[in-house]
Coordinates of C-alpha atoms in Angstrom, one line a residue:
X1 CA 95.7 -98.2 -100.7
X2 CA 94.4 -101.4 -98.9
X3 CA 91.0 -99.8 -98.8
X4 CA 91.1 -99.2 -102.6
X5 CA 91.7 -102.8 -103.5
X6 CA 88.6 -103.8 -101.4
X7 CA 86.5 -101.5 -103.7
X8 CA 87.4 -103.6 -106.8
X9 CA 86.8 -107.0 -105.3
X10 CA 83.7 -108.8 -106.6
X11 CA 81.2 -109.4 -103.9
X12 CA 79.5 -112.8 -103.9
X13 CA 76.0 -112.8 -105.1
X14 CA 73.2 -114.2 -102.9
X15 CA 72.0 -117.6 -104.1
X16 CA 68.6 -116.2 -105.1
X17 CA 70.4 -113.7 -107.4
X18 CA 72.0 -116.5 -109.4
X19 CA 70.3 -118.4 -112.2
X20 CA 71.3 -121.7 -113.7
X21 CA 69.8 -122.6 -117.1
X22 CA 69.8 -126.1 -118.6
X23 CA 69.4 -126.1 -122.4
X24 CA 68.4 -129.5 -123.8
X25 CA 65.7 -131.5 -125.4
X26 CA 63.3 -134.3 -124.5
X27 CA 64.6 -137.8 -124.8
X28 CA 68.2 -136.8 -124.2
X29 CA 69.8 -139.0 -121.6
X30 CA 72.7 -136.6 -121.1
X31 CA 70.1 -133.8 -120.5
X32 CA 68.4 -136.0 -117.9
X33 CA 71.8 -136.6 -116.1
X34 CA 72.5 -132.9 -116.2
X35 CA 69.1 -132.1 -114.8
X36 CA 69.8 -134.5 -111.8
X37 CA 73.1 -132.8 -111.0
X38 CA 71.7 -129.2 -111.4
X39 CA 68.6 -130.1 -109.3
X40 CA 70.8 -131.5 -106.5
X41 CA 73.3 -128.6 -106.4
X42 CA 70.8 -125.8 -106.9
X43 CA 68.5 -127.3 -104.4
X44 CA 71.2 -127.6 -101.8
X45 CA 72.5 -124.0 -102.4
X46 CA 69.1 -122.4 -102.8
X47 CA 69.9 -121.3 -106.4
X48 CA 67.0 -121.0 -108.9
X49 CA 67.3 -122.9 -112.1
X50 CA 65.3 -123.3 -115.3
X51 CA 65.1 -125.7 -118.3
X52 CA 64.9 -124.5 -121.9
X53 CA 64.0 -126.9 -124.8
X54 CA 65.9 -126.4 -128.1
X55 CA 63.0 -127.9 -130.0
X56 CA 60.8 -125.0 -128.9
X57 CA 63.3 -122.2 -129.6
X58 CA 64.9 -121.8 -133.0
X59 CA 67.7 -119.5 -131.8
X60 CA 68.7 -121.9 -129.0
X61 CA 68.6 -124.8 -131.5
X62 CA 70.8 -122.9 -134.0
X63 CA 73.3 -121.9 -131.2
X64 CA 73.5 -125.1 -129.1
X65 CA 72.2 -128.2 -131.0
X66 CA 75.6 -129.9 -131.2
X67 CA 76.4 -129.2 -127.6
X68 CA 73.4 -130.2 -125.6
X69 CA 73.0 -130.3 -122.7
X70 CA 74.4 -126.9 -122.2
X71 CA 74.5 -125.2 -118.8
X72 CA 74.5 -121.5 -118.4
X73 CA 75.3 -119.7 -115.1
X74 CA 73.9 -116.2 -114.9
X75 CA 73.6 -116.3 -118.7
X76 CA 77.2 -117.3 -119.5
X77 CA 78.0 -120.8 -120.8
X78 CA 79.4 -122.9 -118.0
X79 CA 79.7 -126.3 -119.6
X80 CA 78.2 -128.7 -122.1
X81 CA 77.6 -132.5 -122.5
X82 CA 78.5 -133.5 -118.9
X83 CA 77.9 -131.5 -115.7
X84 CA 80.5 -131.8 -113.0
X85 CA 78.9 -131.4 -109.6
X86 CA 81.9 -129.9 -107.9
X87 CA 82.7 -127.5 -110.8
X88 CA 79.1 -126.2 -110.7
X89 CA 79.3 -125.7 -106.9
X90 CA 82.5 -123.7 -107.3
X91 CA 81.0 -121.6 -110.1
X92 CA 78.0 -120.8 -107.9
X93 CA 80.2 -119.9 -105.0
X94 CA 82.1 -117.3 -107.0
X95 CA 81.3 -113.7 -108.1

């Protein structure tokens, strides 16, 4: 049975297979703070990341305008408003 449990464990993804998305807008100081943390963590771990602007995307604006900045990890919401460096590192080390 020990071999069976190994089959169901999640294997960690390679850093290049992960994606962090920062959803924000220009002129947002919290977005700038989030970008600094994401840039640092993703740069150190070799994880790609992207920025999306809610002023350029009606659906993102509708969904997230009260929460920006919003951070997604692999498409799932990780956090909003403030990004904790250690929490982001742990999320990227999982899966």
